[in-house]
Short mmCIF file of C-alpha atoms and ligand atoms in Angstrom, two decimals:
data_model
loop_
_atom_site.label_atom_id
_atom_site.label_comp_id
_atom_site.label_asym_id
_atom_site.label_seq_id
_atom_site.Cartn_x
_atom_site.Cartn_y
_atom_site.Cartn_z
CA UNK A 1 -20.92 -33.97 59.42
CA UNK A 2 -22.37 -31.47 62.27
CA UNK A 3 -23.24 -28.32 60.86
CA UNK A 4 -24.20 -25.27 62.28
CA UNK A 5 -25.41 -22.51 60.84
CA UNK A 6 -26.44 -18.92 61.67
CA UNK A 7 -29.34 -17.45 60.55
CA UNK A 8 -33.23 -18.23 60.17
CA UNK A 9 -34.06 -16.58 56.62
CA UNK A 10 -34.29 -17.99 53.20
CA UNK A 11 -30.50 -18.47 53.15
CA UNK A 12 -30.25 -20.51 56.50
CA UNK A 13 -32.84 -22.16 55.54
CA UNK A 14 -31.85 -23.25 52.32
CA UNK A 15 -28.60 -24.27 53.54
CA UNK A 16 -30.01 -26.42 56.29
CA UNK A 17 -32.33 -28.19 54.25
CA UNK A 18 -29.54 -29.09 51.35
CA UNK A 19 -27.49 -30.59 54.31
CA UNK A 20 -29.81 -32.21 55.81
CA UNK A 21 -30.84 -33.87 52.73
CA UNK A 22 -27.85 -35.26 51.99
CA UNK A 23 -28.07 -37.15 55.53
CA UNK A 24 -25.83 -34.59 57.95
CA UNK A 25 -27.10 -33.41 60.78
CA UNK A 26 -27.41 -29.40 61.48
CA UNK A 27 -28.43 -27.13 64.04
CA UNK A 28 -30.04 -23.73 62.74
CA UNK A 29 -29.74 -20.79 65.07
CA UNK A 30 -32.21 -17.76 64.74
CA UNK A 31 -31.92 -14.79 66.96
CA UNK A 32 -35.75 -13.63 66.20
CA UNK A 33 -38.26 -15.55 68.00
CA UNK A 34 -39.56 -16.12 63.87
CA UNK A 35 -37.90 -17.72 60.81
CA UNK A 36 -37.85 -16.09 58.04
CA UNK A 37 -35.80 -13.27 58.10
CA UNK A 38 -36.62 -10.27 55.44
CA UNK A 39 -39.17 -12.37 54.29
CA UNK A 40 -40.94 -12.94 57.46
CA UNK A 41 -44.49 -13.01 57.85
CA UNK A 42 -47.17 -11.40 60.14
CA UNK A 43 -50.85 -12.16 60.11
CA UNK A 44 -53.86 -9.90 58.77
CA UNK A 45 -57.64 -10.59 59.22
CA UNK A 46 -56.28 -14.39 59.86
CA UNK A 47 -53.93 -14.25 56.54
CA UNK A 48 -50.16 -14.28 56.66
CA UNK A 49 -48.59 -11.95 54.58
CA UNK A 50 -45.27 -10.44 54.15
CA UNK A 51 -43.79 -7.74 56.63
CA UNK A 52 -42.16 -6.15 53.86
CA UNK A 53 -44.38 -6.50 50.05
CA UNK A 54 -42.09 -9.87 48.13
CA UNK A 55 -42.90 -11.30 44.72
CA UNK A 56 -41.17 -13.67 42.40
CA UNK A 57 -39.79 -12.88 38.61
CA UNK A 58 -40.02 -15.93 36.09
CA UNK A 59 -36.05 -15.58 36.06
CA UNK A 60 -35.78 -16.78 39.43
CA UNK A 61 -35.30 -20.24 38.40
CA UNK A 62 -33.76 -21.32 42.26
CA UNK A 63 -36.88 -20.43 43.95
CA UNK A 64 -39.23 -21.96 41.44
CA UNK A 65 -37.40 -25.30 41.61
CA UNK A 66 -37.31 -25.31 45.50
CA UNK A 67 -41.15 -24.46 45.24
CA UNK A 68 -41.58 -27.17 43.03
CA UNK A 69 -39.25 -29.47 45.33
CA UNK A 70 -41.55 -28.45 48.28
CA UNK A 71 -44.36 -29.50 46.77
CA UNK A 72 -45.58 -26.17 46.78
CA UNK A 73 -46.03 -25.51 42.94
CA UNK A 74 -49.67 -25.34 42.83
CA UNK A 75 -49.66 -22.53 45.40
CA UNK A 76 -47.78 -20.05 43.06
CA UNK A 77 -49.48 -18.20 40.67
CA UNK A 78 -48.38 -15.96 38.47
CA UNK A 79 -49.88 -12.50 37.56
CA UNK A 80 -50.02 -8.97 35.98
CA UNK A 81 -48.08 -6.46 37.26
CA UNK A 82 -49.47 -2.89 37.50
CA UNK A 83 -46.37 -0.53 37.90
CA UNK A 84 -46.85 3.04 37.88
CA UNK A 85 -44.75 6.24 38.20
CA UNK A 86 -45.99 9.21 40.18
CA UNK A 87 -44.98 12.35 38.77
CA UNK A 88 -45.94 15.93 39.62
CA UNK A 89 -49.23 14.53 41.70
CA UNK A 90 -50.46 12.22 38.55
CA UNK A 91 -50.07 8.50 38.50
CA UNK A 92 -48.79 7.42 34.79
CA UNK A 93 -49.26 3.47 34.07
CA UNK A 94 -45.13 2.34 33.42
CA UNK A 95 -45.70 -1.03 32.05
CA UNK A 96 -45.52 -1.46 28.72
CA UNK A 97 -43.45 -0.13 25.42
CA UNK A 98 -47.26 1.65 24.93
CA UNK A 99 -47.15 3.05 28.06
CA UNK A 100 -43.75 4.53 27.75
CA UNK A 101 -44.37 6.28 24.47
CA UNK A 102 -47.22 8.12 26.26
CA UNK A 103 -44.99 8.51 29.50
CA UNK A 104 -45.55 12.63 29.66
CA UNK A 105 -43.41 13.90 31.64
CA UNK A 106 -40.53 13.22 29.29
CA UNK A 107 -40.62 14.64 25.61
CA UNK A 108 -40.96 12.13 22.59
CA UNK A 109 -37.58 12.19 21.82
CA UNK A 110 -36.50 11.06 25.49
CA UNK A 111 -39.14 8.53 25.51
CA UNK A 112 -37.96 6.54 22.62
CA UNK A 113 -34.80 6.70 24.27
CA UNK A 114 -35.74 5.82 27.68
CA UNK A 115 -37.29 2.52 25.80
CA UNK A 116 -34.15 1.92 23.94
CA UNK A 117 -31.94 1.99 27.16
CA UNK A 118 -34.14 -0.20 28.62
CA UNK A 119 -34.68 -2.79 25.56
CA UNK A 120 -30.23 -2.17 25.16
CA UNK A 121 -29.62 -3.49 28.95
CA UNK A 122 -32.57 -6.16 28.56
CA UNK A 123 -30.23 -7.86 25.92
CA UNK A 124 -26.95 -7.01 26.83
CA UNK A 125 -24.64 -9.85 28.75
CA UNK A 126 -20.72 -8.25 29.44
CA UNK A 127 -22.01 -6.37 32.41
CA UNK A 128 -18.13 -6.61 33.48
CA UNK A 129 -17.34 -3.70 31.33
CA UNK A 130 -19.98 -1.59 32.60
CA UNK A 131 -18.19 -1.90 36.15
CA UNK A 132 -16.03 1.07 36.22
CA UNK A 133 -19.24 3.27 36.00
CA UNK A 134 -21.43 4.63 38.21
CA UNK A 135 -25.29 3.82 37.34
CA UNK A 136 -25.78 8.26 37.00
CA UNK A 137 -22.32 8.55 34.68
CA UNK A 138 -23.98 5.63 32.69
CA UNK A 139 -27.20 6.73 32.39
CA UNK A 140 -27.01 9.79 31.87
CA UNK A 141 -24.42 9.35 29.20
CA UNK A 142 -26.84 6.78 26.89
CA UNK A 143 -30.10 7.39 27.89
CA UNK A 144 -29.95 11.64 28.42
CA UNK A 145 -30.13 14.35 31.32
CA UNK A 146 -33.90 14.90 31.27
CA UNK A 147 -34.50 10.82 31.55
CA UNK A 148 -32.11 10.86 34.13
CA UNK A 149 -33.58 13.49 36.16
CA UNK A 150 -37.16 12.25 35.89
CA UNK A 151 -37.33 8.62 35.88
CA UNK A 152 -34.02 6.79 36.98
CA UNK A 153 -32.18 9.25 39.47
CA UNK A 154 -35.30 9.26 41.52
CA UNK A 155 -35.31 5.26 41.40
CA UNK A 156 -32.17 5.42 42.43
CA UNK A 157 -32.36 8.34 45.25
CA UNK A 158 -35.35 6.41 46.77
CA UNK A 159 -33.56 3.39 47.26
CA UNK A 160 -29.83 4.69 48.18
CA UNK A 161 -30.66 7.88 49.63
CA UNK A 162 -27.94 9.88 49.34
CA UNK A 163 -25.14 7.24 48.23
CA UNK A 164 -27.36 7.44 44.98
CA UNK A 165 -24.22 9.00 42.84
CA UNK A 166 -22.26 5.77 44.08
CA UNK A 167 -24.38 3.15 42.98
CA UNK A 168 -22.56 0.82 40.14
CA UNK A 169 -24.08 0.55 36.59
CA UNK A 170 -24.14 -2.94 37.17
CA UNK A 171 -26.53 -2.83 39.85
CA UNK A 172 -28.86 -1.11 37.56
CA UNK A 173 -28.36 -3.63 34.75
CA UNK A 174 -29.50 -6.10 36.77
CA UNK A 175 -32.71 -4.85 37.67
CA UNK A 176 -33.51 -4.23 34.52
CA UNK A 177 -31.94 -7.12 32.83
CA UNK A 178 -33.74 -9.41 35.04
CA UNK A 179 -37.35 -7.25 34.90
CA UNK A 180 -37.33 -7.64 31.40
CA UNK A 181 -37.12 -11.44 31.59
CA UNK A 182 -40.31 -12.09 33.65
CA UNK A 183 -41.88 -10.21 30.60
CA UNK A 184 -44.12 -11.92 28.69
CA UNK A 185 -45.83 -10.41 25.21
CA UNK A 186 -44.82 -7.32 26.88
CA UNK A 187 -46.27 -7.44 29.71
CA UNK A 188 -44.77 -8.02 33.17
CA UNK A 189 -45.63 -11.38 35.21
CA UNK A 190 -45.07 -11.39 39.06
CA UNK A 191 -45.16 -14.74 41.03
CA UNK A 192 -46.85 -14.79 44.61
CA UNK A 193 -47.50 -17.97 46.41
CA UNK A 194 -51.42 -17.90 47.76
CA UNK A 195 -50.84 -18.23 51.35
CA UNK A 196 -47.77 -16.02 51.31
CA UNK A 197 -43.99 -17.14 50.89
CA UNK A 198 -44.35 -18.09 54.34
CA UNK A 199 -45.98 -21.60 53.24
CA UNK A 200 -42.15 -21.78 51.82
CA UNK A 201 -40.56 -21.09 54.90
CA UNK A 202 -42.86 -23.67 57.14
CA UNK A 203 -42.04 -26.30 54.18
CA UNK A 204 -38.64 -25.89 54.73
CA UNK A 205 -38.18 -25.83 58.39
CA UNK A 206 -40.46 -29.02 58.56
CA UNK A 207 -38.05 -30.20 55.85
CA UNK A 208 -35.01 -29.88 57.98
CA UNK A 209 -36.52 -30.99 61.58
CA UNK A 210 -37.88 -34.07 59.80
CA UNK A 211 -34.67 -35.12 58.87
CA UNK A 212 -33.33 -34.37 62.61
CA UNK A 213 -32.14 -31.15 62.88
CA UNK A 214 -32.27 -29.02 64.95
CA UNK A 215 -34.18 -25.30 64.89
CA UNK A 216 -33.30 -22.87 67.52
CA UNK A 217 -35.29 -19.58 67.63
CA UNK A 218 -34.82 -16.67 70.14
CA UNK A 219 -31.36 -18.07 70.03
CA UNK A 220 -28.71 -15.12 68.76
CA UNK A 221 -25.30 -16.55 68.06
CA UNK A 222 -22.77 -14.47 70.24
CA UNK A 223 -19.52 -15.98 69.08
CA UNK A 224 -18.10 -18.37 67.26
CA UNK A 225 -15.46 -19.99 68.83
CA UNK A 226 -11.93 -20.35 66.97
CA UNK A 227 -8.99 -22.77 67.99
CA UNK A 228 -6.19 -23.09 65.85
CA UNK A 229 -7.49 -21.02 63.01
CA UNK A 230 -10.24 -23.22 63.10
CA UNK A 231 -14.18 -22.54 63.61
CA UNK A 232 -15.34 -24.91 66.39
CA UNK A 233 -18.17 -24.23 67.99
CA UNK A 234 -21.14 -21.65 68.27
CA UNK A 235 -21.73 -19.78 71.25
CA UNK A 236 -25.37 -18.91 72.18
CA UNK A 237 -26.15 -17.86 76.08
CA UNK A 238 -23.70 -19.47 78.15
CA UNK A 239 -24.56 -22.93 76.11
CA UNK A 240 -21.67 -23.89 74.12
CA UNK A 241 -22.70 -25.86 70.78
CA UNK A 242 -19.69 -27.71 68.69
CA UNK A 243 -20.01 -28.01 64.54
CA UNK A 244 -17.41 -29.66 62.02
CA UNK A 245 -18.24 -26.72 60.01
CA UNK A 246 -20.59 -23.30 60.45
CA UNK A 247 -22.30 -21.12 57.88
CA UNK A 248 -23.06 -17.85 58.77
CA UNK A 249 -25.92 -16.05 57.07
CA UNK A 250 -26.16 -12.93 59.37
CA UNK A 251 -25.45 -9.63 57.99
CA UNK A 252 -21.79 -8.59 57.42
CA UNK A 253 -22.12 -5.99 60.86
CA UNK A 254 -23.63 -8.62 63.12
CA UNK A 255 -21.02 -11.54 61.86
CA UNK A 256 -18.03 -9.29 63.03
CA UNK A 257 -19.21 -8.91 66.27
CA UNK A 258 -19.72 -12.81 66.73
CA UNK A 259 -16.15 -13.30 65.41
CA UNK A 260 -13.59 -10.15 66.23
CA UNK A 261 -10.50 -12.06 65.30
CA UNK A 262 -11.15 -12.06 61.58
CA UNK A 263 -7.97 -10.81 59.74
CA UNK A 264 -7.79 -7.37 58.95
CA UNK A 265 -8.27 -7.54 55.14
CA UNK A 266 -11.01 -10.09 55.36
CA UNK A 267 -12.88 -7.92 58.16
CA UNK A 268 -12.58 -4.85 55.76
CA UNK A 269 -14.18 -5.95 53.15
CA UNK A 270 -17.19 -6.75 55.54
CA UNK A 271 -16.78 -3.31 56.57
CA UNK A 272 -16.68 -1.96 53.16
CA UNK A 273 -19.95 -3.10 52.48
CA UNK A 274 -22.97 -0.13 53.95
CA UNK A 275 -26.52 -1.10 53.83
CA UNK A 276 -29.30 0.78 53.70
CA UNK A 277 -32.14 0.40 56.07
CA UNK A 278 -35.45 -0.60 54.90
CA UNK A 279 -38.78 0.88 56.92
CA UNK A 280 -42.38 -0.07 55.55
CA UNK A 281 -45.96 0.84 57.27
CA UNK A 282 -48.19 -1.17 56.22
CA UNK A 283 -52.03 -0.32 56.42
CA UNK A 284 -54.75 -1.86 56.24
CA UNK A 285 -57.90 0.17 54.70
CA UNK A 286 -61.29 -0.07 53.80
CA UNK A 287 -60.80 1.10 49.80
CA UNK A 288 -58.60 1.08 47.27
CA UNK A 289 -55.86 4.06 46.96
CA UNK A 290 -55.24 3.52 43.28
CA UNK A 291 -55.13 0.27 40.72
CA UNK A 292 -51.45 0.44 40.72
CA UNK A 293 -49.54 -2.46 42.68
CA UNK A 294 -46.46 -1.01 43.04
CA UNK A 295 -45.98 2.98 42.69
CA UNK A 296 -42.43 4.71 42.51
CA UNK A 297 -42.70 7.87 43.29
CA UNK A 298 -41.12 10.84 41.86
CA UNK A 299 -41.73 13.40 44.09
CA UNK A 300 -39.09 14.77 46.46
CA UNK A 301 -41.79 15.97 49.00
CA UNK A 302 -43.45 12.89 49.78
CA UNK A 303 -41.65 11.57 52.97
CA UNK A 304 -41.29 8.09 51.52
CA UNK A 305 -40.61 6.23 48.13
CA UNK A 306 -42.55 3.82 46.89
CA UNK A 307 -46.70 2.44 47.54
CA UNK A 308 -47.17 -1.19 47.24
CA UNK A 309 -50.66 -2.17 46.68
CA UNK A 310 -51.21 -5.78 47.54
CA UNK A 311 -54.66 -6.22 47.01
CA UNK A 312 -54.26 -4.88 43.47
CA UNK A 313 -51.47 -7.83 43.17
CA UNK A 314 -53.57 -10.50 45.23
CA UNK A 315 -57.62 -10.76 45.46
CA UNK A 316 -58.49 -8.56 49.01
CA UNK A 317 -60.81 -11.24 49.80
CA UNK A 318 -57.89 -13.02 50.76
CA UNK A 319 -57.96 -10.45 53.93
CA UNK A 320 -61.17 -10.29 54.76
CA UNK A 321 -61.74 -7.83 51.59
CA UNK A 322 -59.24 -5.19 53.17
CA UNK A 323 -57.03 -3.24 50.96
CA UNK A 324 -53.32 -4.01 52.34
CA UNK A 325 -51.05 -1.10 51.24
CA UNK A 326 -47.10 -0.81 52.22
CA UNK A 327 -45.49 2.75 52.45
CA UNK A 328 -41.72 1.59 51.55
CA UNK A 329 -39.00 3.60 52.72
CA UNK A 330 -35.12 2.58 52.05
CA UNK A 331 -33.39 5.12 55.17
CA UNK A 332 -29.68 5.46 56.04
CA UNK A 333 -28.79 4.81 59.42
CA UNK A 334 -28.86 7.94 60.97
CA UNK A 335 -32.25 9.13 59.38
CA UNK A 336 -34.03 10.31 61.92
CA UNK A 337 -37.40 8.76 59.93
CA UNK A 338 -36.08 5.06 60.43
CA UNK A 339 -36.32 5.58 64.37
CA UNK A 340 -39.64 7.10 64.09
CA UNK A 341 -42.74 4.66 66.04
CA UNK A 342 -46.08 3.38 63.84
CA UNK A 343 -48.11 6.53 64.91
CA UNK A 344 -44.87 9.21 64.67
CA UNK A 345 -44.67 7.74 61.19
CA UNK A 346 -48.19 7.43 60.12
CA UNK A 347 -48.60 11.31 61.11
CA UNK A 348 -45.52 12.27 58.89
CA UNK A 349 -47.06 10.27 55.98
CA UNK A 350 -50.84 10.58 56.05
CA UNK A 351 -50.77 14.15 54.44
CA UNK A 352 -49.40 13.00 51.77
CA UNK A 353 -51.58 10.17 51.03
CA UNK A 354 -54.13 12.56 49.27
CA UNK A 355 -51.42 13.44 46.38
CA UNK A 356 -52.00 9.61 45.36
CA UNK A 357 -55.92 9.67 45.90
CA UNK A 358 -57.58 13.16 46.58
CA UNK A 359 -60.50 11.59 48.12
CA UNK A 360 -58.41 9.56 50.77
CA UNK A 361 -59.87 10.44 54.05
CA UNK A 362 -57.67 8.89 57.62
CA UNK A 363 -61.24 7.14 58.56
CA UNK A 364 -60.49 4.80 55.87
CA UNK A 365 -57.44 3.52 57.76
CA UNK A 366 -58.26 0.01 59.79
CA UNK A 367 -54.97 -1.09 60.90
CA UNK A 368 -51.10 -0.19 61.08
CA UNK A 369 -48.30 -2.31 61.48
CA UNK A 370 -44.49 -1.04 61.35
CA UNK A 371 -41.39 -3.18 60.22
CA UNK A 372 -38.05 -2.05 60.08
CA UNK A 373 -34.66 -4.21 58.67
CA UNK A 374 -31.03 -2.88 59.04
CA UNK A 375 -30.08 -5.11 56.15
CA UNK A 376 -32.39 -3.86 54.06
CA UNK A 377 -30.29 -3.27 50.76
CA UNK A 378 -26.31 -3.32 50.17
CA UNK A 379 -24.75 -0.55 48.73
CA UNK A 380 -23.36 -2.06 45.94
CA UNK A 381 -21.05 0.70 44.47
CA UNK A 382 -18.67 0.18 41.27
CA UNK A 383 -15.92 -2.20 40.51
CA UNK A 384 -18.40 -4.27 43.50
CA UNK A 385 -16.86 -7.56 42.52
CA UNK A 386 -13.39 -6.69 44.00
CA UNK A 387 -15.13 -5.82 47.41
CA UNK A 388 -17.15 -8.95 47.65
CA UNK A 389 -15.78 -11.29 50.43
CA UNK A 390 -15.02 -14.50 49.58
CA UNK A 391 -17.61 -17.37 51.14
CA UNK A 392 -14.85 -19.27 52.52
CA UNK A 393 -13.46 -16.93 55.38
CA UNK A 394 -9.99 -16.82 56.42
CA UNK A 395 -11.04 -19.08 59.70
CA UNK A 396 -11.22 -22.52 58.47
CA UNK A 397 -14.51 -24.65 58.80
CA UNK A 398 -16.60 -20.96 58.66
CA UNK A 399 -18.49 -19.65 55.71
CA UNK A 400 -20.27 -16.46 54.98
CA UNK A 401 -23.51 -16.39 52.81
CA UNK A 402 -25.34 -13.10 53.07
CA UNK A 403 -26.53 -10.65 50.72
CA UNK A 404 -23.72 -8.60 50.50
CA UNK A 405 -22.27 -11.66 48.09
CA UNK A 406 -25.18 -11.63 45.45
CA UNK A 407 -23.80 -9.92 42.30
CA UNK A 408 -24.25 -8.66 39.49
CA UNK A 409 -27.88 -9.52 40.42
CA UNK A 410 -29.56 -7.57 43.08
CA UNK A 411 -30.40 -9.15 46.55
CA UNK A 412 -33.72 -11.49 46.69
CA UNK A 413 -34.97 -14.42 47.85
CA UNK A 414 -34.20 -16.62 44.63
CA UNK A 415 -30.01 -15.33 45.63
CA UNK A 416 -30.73 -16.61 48.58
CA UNK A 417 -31.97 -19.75 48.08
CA UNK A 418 -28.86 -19.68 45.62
CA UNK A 419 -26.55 -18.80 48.02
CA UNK A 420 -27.23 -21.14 50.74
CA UNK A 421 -26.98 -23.86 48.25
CA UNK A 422 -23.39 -22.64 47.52
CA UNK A 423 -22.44 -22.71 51.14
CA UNK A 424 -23.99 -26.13 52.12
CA UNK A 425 -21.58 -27.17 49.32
CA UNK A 426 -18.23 -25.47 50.68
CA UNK A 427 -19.14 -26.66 54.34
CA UNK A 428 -19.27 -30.47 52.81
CA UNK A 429 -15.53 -29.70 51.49
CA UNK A 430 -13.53 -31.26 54.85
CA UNK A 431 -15.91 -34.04 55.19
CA UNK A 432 -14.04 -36.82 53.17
CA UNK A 433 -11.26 -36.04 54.92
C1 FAD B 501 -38.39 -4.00 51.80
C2 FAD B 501 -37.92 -5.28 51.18
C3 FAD B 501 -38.61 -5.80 50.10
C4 FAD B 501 -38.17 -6.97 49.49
N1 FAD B 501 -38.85 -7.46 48.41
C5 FAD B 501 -38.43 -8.59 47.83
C6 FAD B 501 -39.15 -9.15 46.74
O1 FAD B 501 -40.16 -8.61 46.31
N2 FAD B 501 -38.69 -10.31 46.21
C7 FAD B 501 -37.56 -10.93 46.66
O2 FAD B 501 -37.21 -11.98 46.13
N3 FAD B 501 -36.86 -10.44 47.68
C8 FAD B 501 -37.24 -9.28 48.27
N4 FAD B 501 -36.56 -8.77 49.33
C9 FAD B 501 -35.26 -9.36 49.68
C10 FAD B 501 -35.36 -10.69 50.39
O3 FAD B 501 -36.32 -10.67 51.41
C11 FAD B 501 -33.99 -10.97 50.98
O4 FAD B 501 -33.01 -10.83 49.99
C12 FAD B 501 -33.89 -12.39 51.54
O5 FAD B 501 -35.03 -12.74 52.30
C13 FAD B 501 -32.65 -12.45 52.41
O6 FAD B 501 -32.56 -13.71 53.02
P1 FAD B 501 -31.24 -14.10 53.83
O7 FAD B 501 -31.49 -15.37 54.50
O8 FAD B 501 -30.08 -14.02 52.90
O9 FAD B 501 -31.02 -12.92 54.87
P2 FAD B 501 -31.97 -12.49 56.08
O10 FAD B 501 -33.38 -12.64 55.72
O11 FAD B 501 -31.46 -11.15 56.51
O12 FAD B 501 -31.62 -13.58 57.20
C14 FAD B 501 -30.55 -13.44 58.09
C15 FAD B 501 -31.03 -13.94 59.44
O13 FAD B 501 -29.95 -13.93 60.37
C16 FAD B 501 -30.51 -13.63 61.62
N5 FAD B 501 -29.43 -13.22 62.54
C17 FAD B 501 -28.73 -12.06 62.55
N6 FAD B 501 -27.85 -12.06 63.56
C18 FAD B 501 -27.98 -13.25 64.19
C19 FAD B 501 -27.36 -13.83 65.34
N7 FAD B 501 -26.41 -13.20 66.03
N8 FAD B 501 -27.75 -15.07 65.73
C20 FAD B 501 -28.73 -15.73 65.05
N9 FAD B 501 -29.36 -15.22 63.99
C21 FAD B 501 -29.00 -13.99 63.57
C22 FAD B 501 -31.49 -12.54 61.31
O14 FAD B 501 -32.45 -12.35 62.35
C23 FAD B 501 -32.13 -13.07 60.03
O15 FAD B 501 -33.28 -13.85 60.27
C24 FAD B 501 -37.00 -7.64 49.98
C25 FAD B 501 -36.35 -7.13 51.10
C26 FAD B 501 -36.79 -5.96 51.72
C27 FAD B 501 -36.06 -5.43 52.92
#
């Protein structure tokens, strides 16, 4: 069969390399002059690294095995995390059961049951009946007010802004359900591939174009032509391109526009769906801020939500011995913040950067870079499996496969390797016929 499919990330990718390994021929359209997607990468001191901060967990079986399948499994290693929490200006460590029973802010009482929540949704399975409740009804219910209001409304607040009160329980059981299993002896093991996970990208899109196909970059999709109820042919320029089947892996907003005469109740759901957008600066600096890699941060009056600390993840001589931090933001549309240019945003942060270190001075700033992603992170609100649309769209021949369909996890690369598996598979469903 000729399959064409939308979409240069993980997803695409995956899907295009599936096909083409089982001998059909595919065309891969990517309106970024990159591929890659979210997990895109950029260079620094001659090193490519992530636009926005990506790690593996040991659960994320789909991305191992394609690693492994690429040949690339002596590339990923697999280390300590150091999560913190930063709390009325002082960084607590927030790794293990240890560092949870000395977790201050909370009294004892709320600390042994902050660490029974956790160790209850680490084992539990029926997340179906925890759909009908919202992640703050839940939590707030089992694991107190005072935990609540300290440690997981801000988690949620920095990532869903202020849809936080409408996030679904079972978003929140995933995260932790799935945390808990890269957890080893208590602690927490991350995987990184040395090189960046854009060694995994290359690998693939070599994959695909040694088979034949075909990679087309600075090429957005504008339509995709229907006959008949039937998906025909992609539309990019005035160049017409004709499949057997397409796969779409473009957000839910841009796949609408490229196909307007989607049925009403199909196209709802895709509009049902809000995401919010993800912003990270990422600096490069001549010391450490902290040891932490990855610092949520409790603190309403720090203009953004969490600090990722590469280097204390991955050796800084990697970069030429710089420390690479990412100030993470998760913004809704109409934030002002997510519009904001590197130096508009660098002045609104760099105050702030002293409540992490006190002896952080701007001279110790080398570089900035600024990445921004509408996509960033779905909504994902409760009773979320009714509202997912189905992969096979109402147009025959045309399938979706974006991030919006990964539940009851939450969205990552390892769901989308996962996911364009699934939809190489449903595009192969007319081809015996
Ligand atoms: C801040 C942040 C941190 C993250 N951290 C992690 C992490 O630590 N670990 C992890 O596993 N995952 C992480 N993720 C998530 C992960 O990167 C994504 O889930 C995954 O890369 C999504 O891949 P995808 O192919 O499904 O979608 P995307 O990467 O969004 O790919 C869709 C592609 O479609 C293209 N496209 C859109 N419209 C058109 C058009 N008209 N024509 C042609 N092409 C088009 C887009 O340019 C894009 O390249 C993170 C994401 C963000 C934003």
């Amino acid at each position: 069969m000729n399959i064409g499919i939308i979409g240069g990330g993980i997803a695409g990718l995956s899907a295009a390399y599936e096909l083409s390994k089982k001998g059909h021929k595919v065309a891969l359209f990517e309106k970024e002059a990159h591929l890659g997607g979210q997990a895109a990468t950029f260079e620094v001191a001659g090193e490519r690294l992530e636009r926005f901060y990506h790690h593996i967990f040991s659960s994320d079986v789909d991305i191992i095995n394609l690693i492994d399948e690429l040949g690339l499994s002596e590339k990923l290693v697999w280390l300590d995390s150091k999560i913190g929490f930063l709390h009325r200006g002082r960084i607590y460590d927030f790794v293990t059961a240890w560092d949870l029973l000395r977790f201050g802010p909370v009294g004892l009482l709320d600390r042994v049951r902050l660490g029974l929540v956790s160790l209850f949704l680490r084992r539990y399975k029926d997340w179906p009946s925890l759909e009908g409740m919202t992640a703050q009804e839940w939590i707030t219910r089992y694991g107190g007010r005072r935990n609540y209001d300290i440690v997981w409304g801000p988690l949620l607040q920095n990532k869903f802004g202020t849809s936080f009160d409408e996030v679904g329980m079972v978003w929140l059981w995933g995260k932790v359900h799935l945390r808990f299993a890269s957890r080893a002896r208590g602690r927490e093991r991350l995987g990184y591939l040395r090189g960046s996970f854009g060694l995994l990208i290359d690998a693939l899109a070599e994959r695909i174009l040694d088979a034949g196909g075909k990679i087309y970059t600075s090429s957005s999709v504008e339509r995709i032509v229907v006959e008949g109820e039937k998906a025909v042919a992609l539309q990019v320029g005035r160049q017409m391109y004709p499949f057997d089947s397409i796969i779409a892996t473009a957000p839910s907003p841009a796949f609408l526009e490229m196909v307007p005469q989607l049925p009403t109740d199909y196209a709802q759901k895709l509009k049902g769906v809000r995401y919010q957008r993800a912003v990270c600066l990422v600096l490069t600096l001549k010391k450490p801020l902290s040891h932490i890699y990855w610092l949520n941060i409790s603190d309403p009056s720090i203009p953004f939500v969490a600090l990722i600390e590469h280097t204390n993840f991955i050796d800084p001589s990697i970069y030429g011995g710089k420390r690479i931090v990412y100030l993470s933001n998760y913004l809704s549309k109409d934030s002002p913040l997510y519009r904001s240019d590197p130096d508009e945003l660098l002045n609104v942060y760099l105050p702030h950067l002293r409540k992490i270190n006190a002896e952080f001075e701007p001279s110790w700033i080398e570089e900035r870079y600024l990445f921004r992603e509408e996509a960033g992170q779905p909504v994902i609100t409760t009773k979320y499996s009714s509202q997912i649309p189905d992969h096979r769209t109402p147009i025959s021949h045309l399938y979706l496969a974006n991030t919006t369909q990964i539940y009851p996890e939450d969205r990552g690369m390892n769901y989308s390797v996962r996911l364009g598996l699934k939809a190489s598979n449903l595009a192969l469903e007319f081809s015996a016929a």
